[in-house]
Every structure is written in C-alpha cells, then in structure tokens.
Amino acid sequence: GAGVSQSPSNKVTEKGKDVELRCDPISGHTALYWYRQRLGQGLEFLIYFQGNSAPDKSGLPSDRFSAERTGESVSTLTIQRTQQEDSAVYLCASSPRGGYEQFFGPGTRLTVL
Amino acid sequence: KQEVTQIPAALSVPEGENLVLNCSFTDSAIYNLQWFRQDPGKGLTSLLLIQSSQREQTSGRLNASLDKSSGRSTLYIAASQPGDSATYLCAVSHRNTGNQFYFGTGTSLTVIP
C-alpha cells in the first residue's frame, strides 16, 4: 500500500518568507509526527497529533512554527518568517491506532537563503 | 531530558562480517525503543521495535536487544552485505510521554564488497 508522502521534496526560500510543508500519512493511521533533522544531527521532535485529541506541541522551537491536521488526514507544517537556521530536512511519520511503530515519509529538504 | 547516544558514529566492515551497533540512553523509564535505517536523501525505514517489557526482537539477519536497567540497546547484523550500508538510528520513547521519541545521531555503516 501507499506509504507516507511529503511535499514538496525540496524547497528553497528566501529569509523572511513563509513556507508550508505537507504530509499525507498512511490511510487509517491515527498518529502523526513531525521531526526536524539538521545536517549531521539527530532528529528533533516537533509536534504530535493523535486522532482528534489536542496535539503535543512541546517540541516546536518557536512561535514561528505551527502545524495543523484535520481529523486523521493530511497535516501541514507552517514556518513563518523563515530564518537560515530553519534549513533542515523536515520528516513526517505516522503510526496506526494502538501501535507505536513509526512509518516515515521521505522528508522535505528546506533551504533558507 | 532523555539523551540518546550511538557509538560508533561511523563503522566500515568487509562484506560477510557480523557487527554490533550500540545505543545508550540516560533515562531507563522508556516505553519502547525502535531501530531505523536511513539511506541518503531518504526517510527512515523501521527495522525493529522493542517494547519496554521485551528483551529482544529478531528480523532476518537483524537482532536487537534491550537492557533497560543499564540503559543500552544493541543492533546485531549478521553476515553483513553491501546493501546494509546506511545510517542506523535508534529512538526511545519515554514512559510519561509515550508519543515523543528521542533519537540518537546514528551510526553510519559502510559494508565493503
């Protein structure tokens, strides 16, 4: 079946612009995660959605970062007024109801000039 | 905060060798531990998930062990192949925040034909 998909695969933007990244989880997966991976570093947790519950936003680095998810479908991660330190690969993962194994998308590589 | 460390950062072995990758974590109150591989420019592929009540999991040539009391996990790869070349990441989730995963920075493995 189809895995987790993310778009765009690459995004180059200028400092100060807003960007929107999209994640399509595996159909039927109730949990959705966003991570950031800077060059040469490990993954940093950003935000977690579980069904219709309030999201866990504890990993968002600043108020310039926000994410939305409608029900158990698509999620968008928005970064406002981008800075050069936002350059990274943004990874999305989903998990099925009652499960903890995470299935990752290919990521979006964001470059802020 | 949970800290996850992976040693070595890089490893190069000839084809056919058995090898062990190490993962250590500072807080033993984990919920589960997951091993992934990451290929260049791609997302993460789940290899093995060990629940906190388990000691090990096996899949094909891979065997992952978990020792919560010492804060360690190992990933054993038998009869390594060039196709095993990738970065291997371990991630742990905490008992009180089961949805938030903490990742190590990975071990970059190269299997030489």
PDB file of N, CA, C and O in Angstrom, chain A residues 4-13 18-24 34 75-79 88-92 105-111, chain B residues 41:
ATOM      1  N   VAL A   4       3.840   6.916   3.620  1.00  0.00           N
ATOM      2  CA  VAL A   4       3.711   8.323   3.976  1.00  0.00           C
ATOM      3  C   VAL A   4       4.332   9.149   2.848  1.00  0.00           C
ATOM      4  O   VAL A   4       5.435   8.850   2.393  1.00  0.00           O
ATOM      5  N   SER A   5       3.625  10.154   2.403  1.00  0.00           N
ATOM      6  CA  SER A   5       4.172  11.021   1.365  1.00  0.00           C
ATOM      7  C   SER A   5       4.290  12.438   1.892  1.00  0.00           C
ATOM      8  O   SER A   5       3.511  12.868   2.751  1.00  0.00           O
ATOM      9  N   GLN A   6       5.289  13.160   1.357  1.00  0.00           N
ATOM     10  CA  GLN A   6       5.520  14.531   1.771  1.00  0.00           C
ATOM     11  C   GLN A   6       5.769  15.378   0.529  1.00  0.00           C
ATOM     12  O   GLN A   6       6.355  14.921  -0.445  1.00  0.00           O
ATOM     13  N   SER A   7       5.325  16.624   0.616  1.00  0.00           N
ATOM     14  CA  SER A   7       5.575  17.534  -0.499  1.00  0.00           C
ATOM     15  C   SER A   7       5.787  18.948   0.021  1.00  0.00           C
ATOM     16  O   SER A   7       5.237  19.319   1.080  1.00  0.00           O
ATOM     17  N   PRO A   8       6.621  19.760  -0.655  1.00  0.00           N
ATOM     18  CA  PRO A   8       7.465  19.322  -1.763  1.00  0.00           C
ATOM     19  C   PRO A   8       8.638  18.493  -1.257  1.00  0.00           C
ATOM     20  O   PRO A   8       8.883  18.431  -0.059  1.00  0.00           O
ATOM     21  N   SER A   9       9.384  17.891  -2.151  1.00  0.00           N
ATOM     22  CA  SER A   9      10.557  17.138  -1.722  1.00  0.00           C
ATOM     23  C   SER A   9      11.711  18.088  -1.401  1.00  0.00           C
ATOM     24  O   SER A   9      12.530  17.811  -0.522  1.00  0.00           O
ATOM     25  N   ASN A  10      11.749  19.200  -2.118  1.00  0.00           N
ATOM     26  CA  ASN A  10      12.754  20.243  -1.884  1.00  0.00           C
ATOM     27  C   ASN A  10      12.093  21.603  -1.929  1.00  0.00           C
ATOM     28  O   ASN A  10      11.201  21.832  -2.753  1.00  0.00           O
ATOM     29  N   LYS A  11      12.555  22.482  -1.060  1.00  0.00           N
ATOM     30  CA  LYS A  11      12.019  23.845  -1.047  1.00  0.00           C
ATOM     31  C   LYS A  11      13.163  24.804  -0.742  1.00  0.00           C
ATOM     32  O   LYS A  11      13.845  24.672   0.272  1.00  0.00           O
ATOM     33  N   VAL A  12      13.361  25.758  -1.649  1.00  0.00           N
ATOM     34  CA  VAL A  12      14.347  26.806  -1.421  1.00  0.00           C
ATOM     35  C   VAL A  12      13.579  28.111  -1.275  1.00  0.00           C
ATOM     36  O   VAL A  12      12.732  28.435  -2.118  1.00  0.00           O
ATOM     37  N   THR A  13      13.852  28.843  -0.221  1.00  0.00           N
ATOM     38  CA  THR A  13      13.133  30.067   0.031  1.00  0.00           C
ATOM     39  C   THR A  13      14.090  31.145   0.530  1.00  0.00           C
ATOM     40  O   THR A  13      15.226  30.848   0.932  1.00  0.00           O
ATOM     41  N   ASP A  18       7.376  32.911   4.296  1.00  0.00           N
ATOM     42  CA  ASP A  18       6.668  31.813   4.956  1.00  0.00           C
ATOM     43  C   ASP A  18       6.703  30.589   4.049  1.00  0.00           C
ATOM     44  O   ASP A  18       6.663  30.706   2.820  1.00  0.00           O
ATOM     45  N   VAL A  19       6.755  29.398   4.667  1.00  0.00           N
ATOM     46  CA  VAL A  19       6.698  28.159   3.887  1.00  0.00           C
ATOM     47  C   VAL A  19       5.687  27.213   4.515  1.00  0.00           C
ATOM     48  O   VAL A  19       5.428  27.263   5.727  1.00  0.00           O
ATOM     49  N   GLU A  20       5.125  26.362   3.674  1.00  0.00           N
ATOM     50  CA  GLU A  20       4.151  25.371   4.129  1.00  0.00           C
ATOM     51  C   GLU A  20       4.575  24.013   3.598  1.00  0.00           C
ATOM     52  O   GLU A  20       4.788  23.833   2.393  1.00  0.00           O
ATOM     53  N   LEU A  21       4.695  23.066   4.507  1.00  0.00           N
ATOM     54  CA  LEU A  21       5.102  21.709   4.153  1.00  0.00           C
ATOM     55  C   LEU A  21       3.922  20.775   4.407  1.00  0.00           C
ATOM     56  O   LEU A  21       3.203  20.924   5.394  1.00  0.00           O
ATOM     57  N   ARG A  22       3.787  19.787   3.536  1.00  0.00           N
ATOM     58  CA  ARG A  22       2.617  18.921   3.607  1.00  0.00           C
ATOM     59  C   ARG A  22       3.017  17.475   3.877  1.00  0.00           C
ATOM     60  O   ARG A  22       4.039  17.008   3.385  1.00  0.00           O
ATOM     61  N   CYS A  23       2.167  16.790   4.639  1.00  0.00           N
ATOM     62  CA  CYS A  23       2.376  15.375   4.935  1.00  0.00           C
ATOM     63  C   CYS A  23       1.063  14.621   4.761  1.00  0.00           C
ATOM     64  O   CYS A  23       0.036  15.010   5.345  1.00  0.00           O
ATOM     65  N   ASP A  24       1.108  13.548   3.961  1.00  0.00           N
ATOM     66  CA  ASP A  24      -0.033  12.648   3.822  1.00  0.00           C
ATOM     67  C   ASP A  24       0.310  11.343   4.533  1.00  0.00           C
ATOM     68  O   ASP A  24       1.146  10.584   4.046  1.00  0.00           O
ATOM     69  N   TRP A  34       5.824  15.177  13.408  1.00  0.00           N
ATOM     70  CA  TRP A  34       6.760  15.981  12.616  1.00  0.00           C
ATOM     71  C   TRP A  34       8.090  16.039  13.368  1.00  0.00           C
ATOM     72  O   TRP A  34       8.120  16.234  14.597  1.00  0.00           O
ATOM     73  N   SER A  75      -1.598  16.672   7.103  1.00  0.00           N
ATOM     74  CA  SER A  75      -1.099  17.675   8.034  1.00  0.00           C
ATOM     75  C   SER A  75      -0.222  18.669   7.273  1.00  0.00           C
ATOM     76  O   SER A  75       0.460  18.296   6.309  1.00  0.00           O
ATOM     77  N   THR A  76      -0.244  19.921   7.716  1.00  0.00           N
ATOM     78  CA  THR A  76       0.652  20.922   7.161  1.00  0.00           C
ATOM     79  C   THR A  76       1.468  21.551   8.290  1.00  0.00           C
ATOM     80  O   THR A  76       0.941  21.836   9.369  1.00  0.00           O
ATOM     81  N   LEU A  77       2.744  21.707   8.039  1.00  0.00           N
ATOM     82  CA  LEU A  77       3.658  22.392   8.956  1.00  0.00           C
ATOM     83  C   LEU A  77       3.995  23.736   8.323  1.00  0.00           C
ATOM     84  O   LEU A  77       4.460  23.778   7.185  1.00  0.00           O
ATOM     85  N   THR A  78       3.731  24.802   9.036  1.00  0.00           N
ATOM     86  CA  THR A  78       3.980  26.140   8.530  1.00  0.00           C
ATOM     87  C   THR A  78       5.097  26.801   9.326  1.00  0.00           C
ATOM     88  O   THR A  78       5.100  26.749  10.565  1.00  0.00           O
ATOM     89  N   ILE A  79       6.046  27.369   8.601  1.00  0.00           N
ATOM     90  CA  ILE A  79       7.116  28.131   9.237  1.00  0.00           C
ATOM     91  C   ILE A  79       6.996  29.561   8.721  1.00  0.00           C
ATOM     92  O   ILE A  79       7.100  29.810   7.518  1.00  0.00           O
ATOM     93  N   ALA A  88      16.854  22.590   7.026  1.00  0.00           N
ATOM     94  CA  ALA A  88      16.899  21.235   7.567  1.00  0.00           C
ATOM     95  C   ALA A  88      16.032  20.347   6.688  1.00  0.00           C
ATOM     96  O   ALA A  88      15.352  20.827   5.773  1.00  0.00           O
ATOM     97  N   VAL A  89      16.041  19.064   6.998  1.00  0.00           N
ATOM     98  CA  VAL A  89      15.075  18.143   6.410  1.00  0.00           C
ATOM     99  C   VAL A  89      13.950  17.970   7.414  1.00  0.00           C
ATOM    100  O   VAL A  89      14.197  17.694   8.598  1.00  0.00           O
ATOM    101  N   TYR A  90      12.728  18.165   6.966  1.00  0.00           N
ATOM    102  CA  TYR A  90      11.557  18.018   7.827  1.00  0.00           C
ATOM    103  C   TYR A  90      10.891  16.686   7.491  1.00  0.00           C
ATOM    104  O   TYR A  90      10.479  16.455   6.359  1.00  0.00           O
ATOM    105  N   LEU A  91      10.826  15.830   8.490  1.00  0.00           N
ATOM    106  CA  LEU A  91      10.313  14.481   8.309  1.00  0.00           C
ATOM    107  C   LEU A  91       8.979  14.314   9.012  1.00  0.00           C
ATOM    108  O   LEU A  91       8.771  14.823  10.110  1.00  0.00           O
ATOM    109  N   CYS A  92       8.114  13.576   8.364  1.00  0.00           N
ATOM    110  CA  CYS A  92       6.803  13.266   8.908  1.00  0.00           C
ATOM    111  C   CYS A  92       6.705  11.757   9.085  1.00  0.00           C
ATOM    112  O   CYS A  92       7.265  10.991   8.283  1.00  0.00           O
ATOM    113  N   GLY A 105       7.937   9.331   6.083  1.00  0.00           N
ATOM    114  CA  GLY A 105       7.954   9.806   4.720  1.00  0.00           C
ATOM    115  C   GLY A 105       9.373  10.138   4.298  1.00  0.00           C
ATOM    116  O   GLY A 105      10.303  10.071   5.112  1.00  0.00           O
ATOM    117  N   PRO A 106       9.568  10.514   3.029  1.00  0.00           N
ATOM    118  CA  PRO A 106      10.907  10.792   2.500  1.00  0.00           C
ATOM    119  C   PRO A 106      11.481  12.128   2.947  1.00  0.00           C
ATOM    120  O   PRO A 106      12.666  12.380   2.770  1.00  0.00           O
ATOM    121  N   GLY A 107      10.642  12.986   3.512  1.00  0.00           N
ATOM    122  CA  GLY A 107      11.130  14.269   4.006  1.00  0.00           C
ATOM    123  C   GLY A 107      11.032  15.386   2.986  1.00  0.00           C
ATOM    124  O   GLY A 107      10.914  15.159   1.780  1.00  0.00           O
ATOM    125  N   THR A 108      11.064  16.598   3.510  1.00  0.00           N
ATOM    126  CA  THR A 108      11.175  17.815   2.699  1.00  0.00           C
ATOM    127  C   THR A 108      12.463  18.510   3.102  1.00  0.00           C
ATOM    128  O   THR A 108      12.651  18.828   4.276  1.00  0.00           O
ATOM    129  N   ARG A 109      13.328  18.728   2.115  1.00  0.00           N
ATOM    130  CA  ARG A 109      14.577  19.450   2.396  1.00  0.00           C
ATOM    131  C   ARG A 109      14.323  20.937   2.205  1.00  0.00           C
ATOM    132  O   ARG A 109      14.025  21.387   1.097  1.00  0.00           O
ATOM    133  N   LEU A 110      14.418  21.689   3.286  1.00  0.00           N
ATOM    134  CA  LEU A 110      14.186  23.137   3.251  1.00  0.00           C
ATOM    135  C   LEU A 110      15.518  23.863   3.325  1.00  0.00           C
ATOM    136  O   LEU A 110      16.319  23.602   4.231  1.00  0.00           O
ATOM    137  N   THR A 111      15.731  24.756   2.364  1.00  0.00           N
ATOM    138  CA  THR A 111      16.927  25.600   2.359  1.00  0.00           C
ATOM    139  C   THR A 111      16.487  27.046   2.404  1.00  0.00           C
ATOM    140  O   THR A 111      15.720  27.488   1.542  1.00  0.00           O
TER     141      THR A 111
ATOM    142  N   GLY B  41      19.373  10.824   1.497  1.00  0.00           N
ATOM    143  CA  GLY B  41      18.311  11.541   0.804  1.00  0.00           C
ATOM    144  C   GLY B  41      16.936  10.928   0.966  1.00  0.00           C
ATOM    145  O   GLY B  41      15.990  11.328   0.289  1.00  0.00           O
TER     146      GLY B  41
END
